[in-house]
Coordinates of C-alpha atoms in Angstrom, one line a residue:
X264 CA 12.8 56.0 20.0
X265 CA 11.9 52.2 20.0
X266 CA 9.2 50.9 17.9
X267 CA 7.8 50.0 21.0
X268 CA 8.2 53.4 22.7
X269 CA 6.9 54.7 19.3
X270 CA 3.2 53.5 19.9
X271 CA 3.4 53.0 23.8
X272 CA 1.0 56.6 24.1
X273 CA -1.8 55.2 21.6
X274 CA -4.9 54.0 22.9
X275 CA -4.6 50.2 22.4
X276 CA -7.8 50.3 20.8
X277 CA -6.4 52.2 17.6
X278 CA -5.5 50.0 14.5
X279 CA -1.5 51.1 15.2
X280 CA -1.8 49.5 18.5
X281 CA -2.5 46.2 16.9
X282 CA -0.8 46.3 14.2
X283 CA 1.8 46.9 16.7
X284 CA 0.9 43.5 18.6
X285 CA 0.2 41.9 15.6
X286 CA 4.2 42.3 14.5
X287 CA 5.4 41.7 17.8
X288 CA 4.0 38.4 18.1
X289 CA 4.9 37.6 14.4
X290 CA 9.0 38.4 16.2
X291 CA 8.4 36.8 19.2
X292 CA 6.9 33.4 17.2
X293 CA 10.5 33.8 14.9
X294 CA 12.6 34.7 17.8
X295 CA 11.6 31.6 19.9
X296 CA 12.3 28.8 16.9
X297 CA 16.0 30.4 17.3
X298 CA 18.8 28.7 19.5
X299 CA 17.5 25.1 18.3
X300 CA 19.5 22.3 17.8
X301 CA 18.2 20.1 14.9
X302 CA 16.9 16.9 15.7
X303 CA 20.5 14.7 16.4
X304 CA 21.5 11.6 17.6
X305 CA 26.1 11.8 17.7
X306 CA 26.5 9.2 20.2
X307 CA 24.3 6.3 18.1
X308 CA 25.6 7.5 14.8
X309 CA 29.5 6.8 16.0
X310 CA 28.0 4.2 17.4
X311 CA 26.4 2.3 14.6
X312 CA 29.8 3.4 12.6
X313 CA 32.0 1.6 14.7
X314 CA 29.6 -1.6 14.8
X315 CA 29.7 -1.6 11.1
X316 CA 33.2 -1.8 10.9
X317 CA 33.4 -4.2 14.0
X318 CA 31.3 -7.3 12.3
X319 CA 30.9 -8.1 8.5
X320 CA 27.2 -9.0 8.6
X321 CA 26.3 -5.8 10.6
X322 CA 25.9 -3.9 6.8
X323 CA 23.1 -6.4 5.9
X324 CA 20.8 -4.9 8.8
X325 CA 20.7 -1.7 8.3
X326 CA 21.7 -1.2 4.3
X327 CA 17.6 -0.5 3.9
X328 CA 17.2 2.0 6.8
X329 CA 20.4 3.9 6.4
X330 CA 21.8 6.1 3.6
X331 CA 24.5 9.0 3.8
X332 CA 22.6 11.4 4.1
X333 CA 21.0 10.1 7.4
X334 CA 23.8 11.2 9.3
X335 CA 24.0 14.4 10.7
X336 CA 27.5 15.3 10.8
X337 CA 29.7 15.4 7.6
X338 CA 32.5 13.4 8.6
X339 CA 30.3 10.5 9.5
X340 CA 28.4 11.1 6.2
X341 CA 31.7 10.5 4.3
X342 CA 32.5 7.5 6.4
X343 CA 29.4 6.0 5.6
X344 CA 29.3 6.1 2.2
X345 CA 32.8 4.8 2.3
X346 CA 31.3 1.8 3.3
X347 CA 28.1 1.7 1.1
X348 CA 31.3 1.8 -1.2
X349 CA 33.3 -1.1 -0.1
X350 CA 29.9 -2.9 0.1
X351 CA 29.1 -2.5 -3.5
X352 CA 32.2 -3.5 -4.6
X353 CA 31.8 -6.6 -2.4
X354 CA 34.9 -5.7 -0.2
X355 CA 35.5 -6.7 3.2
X356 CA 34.6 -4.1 6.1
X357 CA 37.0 -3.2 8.7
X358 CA 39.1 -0.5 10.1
X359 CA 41.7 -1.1 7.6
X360 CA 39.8 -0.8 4.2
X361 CA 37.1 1.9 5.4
X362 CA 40.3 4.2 6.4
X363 CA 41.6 3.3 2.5
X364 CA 38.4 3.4 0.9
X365 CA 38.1 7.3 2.5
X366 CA 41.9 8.0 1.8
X367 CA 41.2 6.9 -1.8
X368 CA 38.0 9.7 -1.8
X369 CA 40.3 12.1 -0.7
X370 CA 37.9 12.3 2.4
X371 CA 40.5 10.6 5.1
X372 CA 41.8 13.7 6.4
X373 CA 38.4 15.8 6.6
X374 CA 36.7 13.1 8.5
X375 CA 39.9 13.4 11.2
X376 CA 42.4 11.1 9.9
X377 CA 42.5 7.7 11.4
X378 CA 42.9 8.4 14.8
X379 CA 39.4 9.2 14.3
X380 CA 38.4 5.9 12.3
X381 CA 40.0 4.2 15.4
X382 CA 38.3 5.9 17.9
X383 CA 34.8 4.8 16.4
X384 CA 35.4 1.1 16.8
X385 CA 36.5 1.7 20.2
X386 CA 33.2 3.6 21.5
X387 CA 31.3 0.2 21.0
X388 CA 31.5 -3.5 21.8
X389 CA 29.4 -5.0 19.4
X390 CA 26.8 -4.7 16.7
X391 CA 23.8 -6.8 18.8
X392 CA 21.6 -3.5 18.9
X393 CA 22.5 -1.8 15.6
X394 CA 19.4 -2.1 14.0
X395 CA 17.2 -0.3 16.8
X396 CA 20.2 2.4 16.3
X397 CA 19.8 3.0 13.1
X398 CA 16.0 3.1 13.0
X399 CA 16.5 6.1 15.6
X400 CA 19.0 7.8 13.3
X401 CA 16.9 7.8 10.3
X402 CA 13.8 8.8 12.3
X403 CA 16.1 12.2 13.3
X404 CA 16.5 12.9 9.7
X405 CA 13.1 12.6 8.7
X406 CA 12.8 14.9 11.5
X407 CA 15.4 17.5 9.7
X408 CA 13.5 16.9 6.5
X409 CA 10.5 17.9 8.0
X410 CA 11.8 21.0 9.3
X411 CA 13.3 22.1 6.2
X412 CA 10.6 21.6 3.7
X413 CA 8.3 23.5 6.5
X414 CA 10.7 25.7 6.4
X415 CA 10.8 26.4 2.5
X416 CA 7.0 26.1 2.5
X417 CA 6.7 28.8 4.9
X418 CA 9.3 31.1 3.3
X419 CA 7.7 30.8 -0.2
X420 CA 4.1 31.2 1.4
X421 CA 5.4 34.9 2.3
X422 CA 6.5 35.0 -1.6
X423 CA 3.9 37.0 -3.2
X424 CA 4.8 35.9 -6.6
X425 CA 4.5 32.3 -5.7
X426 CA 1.5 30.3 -7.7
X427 CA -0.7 28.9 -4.7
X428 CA -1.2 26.0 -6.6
X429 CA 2.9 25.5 -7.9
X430 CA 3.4 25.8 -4.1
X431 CA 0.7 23.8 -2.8
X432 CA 2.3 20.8 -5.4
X433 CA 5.4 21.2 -4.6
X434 CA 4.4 20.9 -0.3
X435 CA 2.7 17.9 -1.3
X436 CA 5.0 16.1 -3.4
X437 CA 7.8 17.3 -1.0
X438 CA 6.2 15.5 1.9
X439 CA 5.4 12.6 0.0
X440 CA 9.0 12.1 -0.9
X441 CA 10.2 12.0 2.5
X442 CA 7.7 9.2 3.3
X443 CA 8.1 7.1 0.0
X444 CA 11.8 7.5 0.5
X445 CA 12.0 6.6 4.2
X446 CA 9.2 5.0 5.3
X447 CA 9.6 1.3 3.8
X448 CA 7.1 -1.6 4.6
X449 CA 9.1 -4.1 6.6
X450 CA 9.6 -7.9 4.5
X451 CA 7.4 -10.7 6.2
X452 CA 8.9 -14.1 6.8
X453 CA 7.1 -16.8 4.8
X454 CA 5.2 -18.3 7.6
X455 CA 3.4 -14.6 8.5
X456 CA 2.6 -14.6 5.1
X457 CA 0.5 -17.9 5.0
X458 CA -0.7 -17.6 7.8
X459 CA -2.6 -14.5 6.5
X460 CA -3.5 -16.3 2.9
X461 CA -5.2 -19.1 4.8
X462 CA -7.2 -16.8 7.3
X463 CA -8.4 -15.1 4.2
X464 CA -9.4 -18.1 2.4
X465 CA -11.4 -19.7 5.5
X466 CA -13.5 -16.0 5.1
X467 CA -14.1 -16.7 1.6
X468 CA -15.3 -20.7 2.4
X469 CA -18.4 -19.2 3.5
X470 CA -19.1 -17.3 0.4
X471 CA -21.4 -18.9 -2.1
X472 CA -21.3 -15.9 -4.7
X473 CA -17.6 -16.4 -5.4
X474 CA -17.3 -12.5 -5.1
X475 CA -14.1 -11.4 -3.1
X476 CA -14.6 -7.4 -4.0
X477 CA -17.0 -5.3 -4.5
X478 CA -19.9 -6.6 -6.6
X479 CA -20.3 -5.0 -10.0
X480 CA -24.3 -5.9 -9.9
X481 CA -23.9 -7.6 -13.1
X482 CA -23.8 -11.1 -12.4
X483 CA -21.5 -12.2 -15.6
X484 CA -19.4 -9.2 -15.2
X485 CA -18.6 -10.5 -11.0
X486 CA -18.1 -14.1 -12.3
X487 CA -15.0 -12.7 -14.1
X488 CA -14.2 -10.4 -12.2
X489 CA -15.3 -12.0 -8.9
X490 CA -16.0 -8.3 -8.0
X491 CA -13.9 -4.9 -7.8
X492 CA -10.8 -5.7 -6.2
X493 CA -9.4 -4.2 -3.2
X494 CA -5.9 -2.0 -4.4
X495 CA -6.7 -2.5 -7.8
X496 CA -7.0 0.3 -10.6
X497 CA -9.5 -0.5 -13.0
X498 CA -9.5 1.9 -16.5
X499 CA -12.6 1.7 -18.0
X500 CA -12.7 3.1 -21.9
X501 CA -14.3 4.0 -24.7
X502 CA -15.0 6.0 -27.1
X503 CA -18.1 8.9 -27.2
X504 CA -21.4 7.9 -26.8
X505 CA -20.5 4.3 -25.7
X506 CA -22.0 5.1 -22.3
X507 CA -19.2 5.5 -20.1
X508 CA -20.4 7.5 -17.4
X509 CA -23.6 5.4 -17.7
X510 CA -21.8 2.0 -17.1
X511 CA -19.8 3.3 -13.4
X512 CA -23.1 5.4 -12.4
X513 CA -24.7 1.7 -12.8
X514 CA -21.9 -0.1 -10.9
X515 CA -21.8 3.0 -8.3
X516 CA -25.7 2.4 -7.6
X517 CA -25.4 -1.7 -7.3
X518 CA -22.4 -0.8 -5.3
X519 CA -23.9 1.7 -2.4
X520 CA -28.0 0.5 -2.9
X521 CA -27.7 -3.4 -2.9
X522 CA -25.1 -4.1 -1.4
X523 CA -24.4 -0.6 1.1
X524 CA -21.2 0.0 0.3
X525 CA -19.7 3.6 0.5
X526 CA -18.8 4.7 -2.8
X527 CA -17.5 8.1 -3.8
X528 CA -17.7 9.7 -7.5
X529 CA -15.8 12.0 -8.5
X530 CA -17.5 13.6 -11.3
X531 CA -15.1 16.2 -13.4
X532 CA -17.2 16.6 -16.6
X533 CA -21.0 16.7 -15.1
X534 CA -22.5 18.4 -12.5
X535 CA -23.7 16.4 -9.0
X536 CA -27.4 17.5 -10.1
X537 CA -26.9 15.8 -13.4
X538 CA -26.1 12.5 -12.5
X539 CA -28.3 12.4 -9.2
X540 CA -31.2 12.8 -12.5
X541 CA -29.0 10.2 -14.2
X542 CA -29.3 7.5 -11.0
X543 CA -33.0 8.5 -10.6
X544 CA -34.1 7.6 -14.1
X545 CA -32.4 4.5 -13.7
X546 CA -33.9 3.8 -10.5
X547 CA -37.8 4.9 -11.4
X548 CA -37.1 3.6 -15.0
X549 CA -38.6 6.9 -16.1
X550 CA -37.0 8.4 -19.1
X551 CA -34.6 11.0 -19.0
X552 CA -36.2 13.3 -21.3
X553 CA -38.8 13.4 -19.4
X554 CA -37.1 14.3 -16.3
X555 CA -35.3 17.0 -17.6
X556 CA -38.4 18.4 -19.1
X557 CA -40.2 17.9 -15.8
X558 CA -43.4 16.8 -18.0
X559 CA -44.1 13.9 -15.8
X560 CA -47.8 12.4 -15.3
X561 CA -49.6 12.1 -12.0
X562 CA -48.7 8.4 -11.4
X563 CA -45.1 9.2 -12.7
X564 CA -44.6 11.4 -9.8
X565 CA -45.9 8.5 -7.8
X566 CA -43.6 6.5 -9.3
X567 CA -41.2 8.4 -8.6
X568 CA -41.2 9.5 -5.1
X569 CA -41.8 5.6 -4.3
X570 CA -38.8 4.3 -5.8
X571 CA -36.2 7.3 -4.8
X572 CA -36.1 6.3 -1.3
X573 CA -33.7 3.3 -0.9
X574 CA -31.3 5.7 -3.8
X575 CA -31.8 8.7 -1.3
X576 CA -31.0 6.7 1.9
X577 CA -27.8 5.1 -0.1
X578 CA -23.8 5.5 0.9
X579 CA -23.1 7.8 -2.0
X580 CA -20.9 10.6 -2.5
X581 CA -20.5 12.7 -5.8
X582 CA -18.1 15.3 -5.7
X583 CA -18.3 17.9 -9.2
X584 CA -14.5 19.6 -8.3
X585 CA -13.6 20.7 -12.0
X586 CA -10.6 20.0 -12.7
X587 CA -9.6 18.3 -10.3
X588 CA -5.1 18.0 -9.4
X589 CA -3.4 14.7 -7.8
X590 CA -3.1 16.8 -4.9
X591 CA -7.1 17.8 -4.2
X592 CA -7.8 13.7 -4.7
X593 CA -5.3 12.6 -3.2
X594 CA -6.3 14.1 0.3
X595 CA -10.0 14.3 -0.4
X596 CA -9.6 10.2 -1.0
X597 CA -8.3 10.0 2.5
X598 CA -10.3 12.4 3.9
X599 CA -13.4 10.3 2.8
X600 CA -12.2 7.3 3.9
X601 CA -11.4 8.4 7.2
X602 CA -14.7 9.6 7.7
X603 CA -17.2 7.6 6.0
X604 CA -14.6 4.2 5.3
X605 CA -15.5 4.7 1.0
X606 CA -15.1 1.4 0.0
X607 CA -14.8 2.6 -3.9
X608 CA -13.5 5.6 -5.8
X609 CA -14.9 6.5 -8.9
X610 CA -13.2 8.6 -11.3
X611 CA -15.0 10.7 -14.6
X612 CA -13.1 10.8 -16.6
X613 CA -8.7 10.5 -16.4
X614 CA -8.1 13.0 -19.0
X615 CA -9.7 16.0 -17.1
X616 CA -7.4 15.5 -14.2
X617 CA -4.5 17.4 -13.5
X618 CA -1.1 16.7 -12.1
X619 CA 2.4 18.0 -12.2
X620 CA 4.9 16.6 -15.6
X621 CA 8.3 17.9 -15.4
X622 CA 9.1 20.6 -17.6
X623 CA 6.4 23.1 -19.5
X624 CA 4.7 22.9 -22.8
X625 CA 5.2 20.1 -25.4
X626 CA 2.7 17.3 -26.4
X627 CA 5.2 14.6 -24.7
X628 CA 5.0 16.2 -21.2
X629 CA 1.1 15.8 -21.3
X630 CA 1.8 12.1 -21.7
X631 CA 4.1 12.6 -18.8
X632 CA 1.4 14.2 -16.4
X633 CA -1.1 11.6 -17.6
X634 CA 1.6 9.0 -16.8
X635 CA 1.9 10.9 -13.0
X636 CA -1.7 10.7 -12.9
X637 CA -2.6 6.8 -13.7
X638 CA 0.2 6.8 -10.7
X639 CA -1.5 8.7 -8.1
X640 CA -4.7 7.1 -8.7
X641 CA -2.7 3.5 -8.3
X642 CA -1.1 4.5 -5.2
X643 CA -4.8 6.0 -3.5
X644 CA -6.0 2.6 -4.3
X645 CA -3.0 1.0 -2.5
X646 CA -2.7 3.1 0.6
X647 CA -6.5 3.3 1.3
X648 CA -6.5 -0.9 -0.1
X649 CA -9.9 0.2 -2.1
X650 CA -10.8 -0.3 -6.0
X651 CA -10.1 3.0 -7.9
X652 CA -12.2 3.0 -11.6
X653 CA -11.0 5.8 -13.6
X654 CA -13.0 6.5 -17.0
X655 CA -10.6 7.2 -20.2
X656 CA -11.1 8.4 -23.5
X657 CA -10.3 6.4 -26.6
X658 CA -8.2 7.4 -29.7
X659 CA -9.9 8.2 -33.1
X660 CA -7.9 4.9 -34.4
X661 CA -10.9 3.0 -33.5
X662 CA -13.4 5.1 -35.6
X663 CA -10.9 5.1 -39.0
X664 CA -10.1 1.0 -38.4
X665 CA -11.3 -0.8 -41.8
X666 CA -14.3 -3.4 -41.5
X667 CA -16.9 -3.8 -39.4
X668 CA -15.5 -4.5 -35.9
X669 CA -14.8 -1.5 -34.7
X670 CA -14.1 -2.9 -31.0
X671 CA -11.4 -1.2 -28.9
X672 CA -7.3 -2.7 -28.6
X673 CA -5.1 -1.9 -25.4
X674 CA -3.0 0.2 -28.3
X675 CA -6.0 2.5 -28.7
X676 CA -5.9 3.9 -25.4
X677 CA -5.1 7.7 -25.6
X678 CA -2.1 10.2 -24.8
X679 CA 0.1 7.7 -22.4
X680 CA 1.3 4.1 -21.9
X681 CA 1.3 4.7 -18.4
X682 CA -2.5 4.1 -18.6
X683 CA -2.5 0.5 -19.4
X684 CA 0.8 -0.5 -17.7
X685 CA -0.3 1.1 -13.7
X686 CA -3.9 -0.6 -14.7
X687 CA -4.4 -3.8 -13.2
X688 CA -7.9 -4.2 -15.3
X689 CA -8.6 -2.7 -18.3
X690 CA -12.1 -2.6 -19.4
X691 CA -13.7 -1.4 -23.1
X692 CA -17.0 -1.1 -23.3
X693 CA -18.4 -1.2 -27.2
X694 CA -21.6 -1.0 -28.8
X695 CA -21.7 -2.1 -32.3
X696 CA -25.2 -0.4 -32.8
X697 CA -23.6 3.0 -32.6
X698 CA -21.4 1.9 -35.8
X699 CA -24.4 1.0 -37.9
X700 CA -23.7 -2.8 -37.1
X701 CA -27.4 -4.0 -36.6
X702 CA -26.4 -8.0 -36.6
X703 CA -23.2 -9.6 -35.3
X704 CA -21.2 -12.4 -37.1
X705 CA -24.2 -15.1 -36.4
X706 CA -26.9 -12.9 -37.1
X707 CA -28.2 -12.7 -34.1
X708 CA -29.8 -8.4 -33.6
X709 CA -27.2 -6.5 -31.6
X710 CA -29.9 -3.8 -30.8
X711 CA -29.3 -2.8 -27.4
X712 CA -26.4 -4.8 -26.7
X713 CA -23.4 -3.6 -24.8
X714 CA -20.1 -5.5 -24.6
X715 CA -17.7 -5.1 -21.7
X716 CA -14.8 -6.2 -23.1
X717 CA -11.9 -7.4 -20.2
X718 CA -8.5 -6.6 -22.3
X719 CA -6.1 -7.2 -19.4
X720 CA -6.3 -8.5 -16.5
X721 CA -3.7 -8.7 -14.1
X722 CA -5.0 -11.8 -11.8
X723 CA -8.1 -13.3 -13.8
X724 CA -9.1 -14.1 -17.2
X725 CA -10.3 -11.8 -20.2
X726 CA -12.8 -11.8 -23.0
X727 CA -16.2 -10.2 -23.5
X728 CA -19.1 -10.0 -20.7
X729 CA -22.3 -9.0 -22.8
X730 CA -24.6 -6.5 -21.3
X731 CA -28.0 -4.9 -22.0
X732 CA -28.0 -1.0 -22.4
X733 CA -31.3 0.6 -21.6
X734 CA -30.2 4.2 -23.5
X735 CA -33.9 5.9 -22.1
X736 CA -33.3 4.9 -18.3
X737 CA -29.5 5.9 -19.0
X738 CA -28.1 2.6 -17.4
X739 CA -26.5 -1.1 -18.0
X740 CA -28.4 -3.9 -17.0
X741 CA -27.0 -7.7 -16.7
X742 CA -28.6 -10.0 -19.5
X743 CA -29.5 -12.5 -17.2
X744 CA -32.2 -10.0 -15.9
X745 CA -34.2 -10.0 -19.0
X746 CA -33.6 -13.4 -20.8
X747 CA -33.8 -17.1 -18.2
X748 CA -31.9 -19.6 -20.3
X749 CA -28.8 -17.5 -21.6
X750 CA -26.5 -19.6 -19.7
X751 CA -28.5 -22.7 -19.3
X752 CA -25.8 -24.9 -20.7
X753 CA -24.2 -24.4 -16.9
X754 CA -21.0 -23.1 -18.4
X755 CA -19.2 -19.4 -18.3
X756 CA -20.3 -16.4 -20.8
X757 CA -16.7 -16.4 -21.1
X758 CA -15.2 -19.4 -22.5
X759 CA -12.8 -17.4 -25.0
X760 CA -9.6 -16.7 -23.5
X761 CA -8.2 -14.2 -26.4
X762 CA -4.6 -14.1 -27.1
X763 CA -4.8 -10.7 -29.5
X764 CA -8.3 -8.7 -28.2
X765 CA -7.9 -7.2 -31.4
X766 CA -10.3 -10.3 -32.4
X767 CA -12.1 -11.1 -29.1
X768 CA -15.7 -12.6 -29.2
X769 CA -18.1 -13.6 -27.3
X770 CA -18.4 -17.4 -26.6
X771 CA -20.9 -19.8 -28.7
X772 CA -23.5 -19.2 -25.8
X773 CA -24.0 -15.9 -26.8
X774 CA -23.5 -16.7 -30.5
X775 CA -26.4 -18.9 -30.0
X776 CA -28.7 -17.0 -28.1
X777 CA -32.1 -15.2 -29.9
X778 CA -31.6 -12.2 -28.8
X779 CA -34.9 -10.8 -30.7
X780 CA -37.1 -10.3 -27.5
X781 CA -35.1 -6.8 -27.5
X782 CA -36.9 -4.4 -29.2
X783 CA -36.2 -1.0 -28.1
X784 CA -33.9 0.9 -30.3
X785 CA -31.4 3.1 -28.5
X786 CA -31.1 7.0 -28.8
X787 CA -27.5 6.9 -28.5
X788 CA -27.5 6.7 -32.3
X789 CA -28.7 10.6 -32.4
X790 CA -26.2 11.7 -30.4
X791 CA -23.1 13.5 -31.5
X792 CA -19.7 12.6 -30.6
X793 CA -19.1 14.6 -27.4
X794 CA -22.4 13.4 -25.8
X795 CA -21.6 13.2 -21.9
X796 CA -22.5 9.1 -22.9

């Protein structure tokens, strides 16, 4: 009896029945993916051979769309890396030294001999249309490519041993392979090229802030900087209690309240509730304590609810994933910017991330997954053409380095390389309060004073950009705000241009200036090493 006939007498309404249906579809789903050629294109590929060995030039148009394994049949595969061969060793192309160069890989006689050979060159008359040729070849094997990793995700997703997350990393990464491998941007004659720089510098004529990304808020910070830059990774470091998460929660709220732009934080160490109390003490300049302890007055909660509107109203996205994998950002990034065009990603902090290093355990493959990860988060920045800021942590070299400057170097920068070599900026900020040093090297009070110090910068300058941190409100401020005259001299906060930040300074303007109007001591002193600061 059939399994068919097996159930035909149960009522259709009993679980057999559709467990029945449920199979049969299943076979019928199978059954109809069978019988299929994969995706081919013969005639072109002979084609394309025989223009290749017709004209000496014809190589040259297709050498970064084709590759052996773009072929579909075997033969055709040999025959093409017998040229890539011949082209490598700078030989001339023909008939003649193709049918040697594949008698020499002991290939002549699979491929069919050269009657074969000689039959390529005579299916075509010239190489005028190779390139569109070869375009369609290589889009039929990203086609087979497609198939078969589908094919091995499927099989694996039946597996009930596989990890759902090993398998969802390798689908990703499998798929991202056959576009970084196949899908190459096209080179741009000179003239496209200008033409594009110009029409960007007319926009920025009209500008009078000099900003050309997205603006920081802090006005000495952007005059560096001239803003966050679209497609650039900015690492932003420190060490515990220097106010990390404080600093990007200040340039997320400039970001998204003054200037509306969509920006997205990706928060893997605090919750969304946490900073939202974080951004509103900032913003009603009520102090955290307080707001934690909900022991506000009556005209506090006025306060309050009058100044939480434009933050409420505000193009900002928090997202508290723990630990978070390439993979989840990744598509959430595009996600996001698909649907509400984020026009910065925010990332606190690097270290809790996780993506896929080759190989398991061993302290050097954590360096190699922090490497992958600085990676991921510079290609996000290029695809979607949007500043990425990723917090890092520092190494304990800073706290054990003799003498009183305990400000961060590029070499301090923990667990991988990677970090400050994908970084187009990299940014320290440093406190020298926290350390116990009250006055700096002019004696002017360094209560309250936070240095962002610009290590490397890929396309601007570096040096220090002094800042105000208000530890109560839980937020960085720009100088300018609270003292008229800083910069009255007309010139730049930043006229040090530091070889070795190792010694960086600030410039005589800040040297000079009395900073003893601020008088609030900060809490951060209290606080213990892994404060969320």
């Amino acid at each position: 009896m059939s399994v068919e006939n097996e159930f035909s007498n149960n009522n259709p309404g009993q679980p057999g029945r559709a467990n029945f249906n449920k199979k049969r579809t299943s076979l019928n789903n199978l059954v109809s993916g069978l019988g299929k050629l994969p995706p081919q294109a013969l005639d072109l590929e002979e084609a394309v051979l025989g223009a290749l060995m017709l004209e000496k030039n014809a190589l040259s148009e297709v050498i970064d769309i084709l590759k052996p394994e773009s072929f579909y049949k075997e033969s055709h595969q040999k025959i093409f890396q017998a040229i890539y061969n011949l082209f490598q060793k700078t030989s001339p192309i023909d008939l003649l030294t193709v049918t040697a160069e594949l008698r020499q890989m002991g290939s002549l006689e699979i491929v069919g001999g050269a009657y074969y050979i000689t039959q390529l060159t005579d299916r075509v008359v010239s190489a005028a249309n190779i390139e569109y040729h070869a375009r369609i070849i290589s889009q039929k094997y990203i086609q087979r490519e497609l198939i078969k990793v589908s094919s091995e995700i499927i099989n694996s997703s039946y597996d009930e041993t596989s990890d759902i997350f090993d398998l969802l990393d390798h689908a990703e990464k499998s798929l991202f392979d056959i576009a970084q491998n196949n899908l190459r941007r096209d080179s741009r004659k000179m003239d496209d090229i200008m033409r594009e720089a110009i029409n960007n510098l007319e926009l920025l004529r009209d500008k009078t802030d000099g900003l050309t990304g997205i603006p920081s808020g802090m006005s000495a910070l952007d005059r560096m900087t001239s803003g966050w830059q679209p497609s650039d990774l900015v690492i932003i470091a420190a060490r515990p209690a220097m106010g990390k998460t404080a600093f990007v929660l200040s340039v997320a709220r400039n970001a998204a309240v003054d200037h509306n732009k969509p920006v997205v934080v990706f928060s893997l160490e605090m919750s969304s509730v946490q900073l939202v109390n974080r951004l509103i003490a900032g913003e009603t300049e009520i102090e955290q304590e307080k707001l934690k302890k909900g022991n506000l007055a009556d005209y506090e909660w006025q306060q309050l609810h009058s100044r939480i509107g434009r933050l409420t109203e505000a193009p900002l996205i928090i997202d508290d994933t723990p630990a978070l994998n390439v993979f989840e950002f990744r598509a959430k990034c595009r996600r996001l910017k698909a649907q509400y065009d984020i026009q910065m990603v925010i990332v606190d902090y690097l270290q809790l991330m996780h993506g896929k290093a080759e190989g398991k355990g061993g302290a050097g493959n954590r360096e190699q997954e922090i490497g992958s990860i600085s990676r991921a988060l510079k290609s996000v920045a290029k695809e979607l053409n949007i500043p990425v800021i990723a917090l890092s942590q520092l190494s304990r070299a800073v706290e054990s380095r003799p003498g009183n400057s305990k400000r961060p170097m590029l070499s301090d920068l923990r667990e991988s390389g990677s970090i400050e070599q994908d970084a187009d900026m990299v940014l320290f900020l440093y406190r020298p309060e926290y350390y116990g040093i009250l006055e700096d090297e002019a004696g002017v009070s360094t209560a309250g004073i936070g240095e962002v110090i610009i290590a490397k910068h890929r396309n601007g300058e570096t040096g220090i950009v002094p800042l105000r941190f208000v530890g109560k409100y839980v937020k960085f401020v720009d100088l300018e705000d609270d003292f008229s005259g800083m910069d009255s001299g007309g010139g730049n906060f930043m006229d040090f241009k530091p070889n070795d930040n190792s010694n960086l300074k600030p410039s005589e303007n800040f040297e000079d200036f009395n900073g003893g109007g601020i008088t609030r001591s900060s809490r951060m002193n209290d606080m213990p090493d892994d404060s969320p600061f």
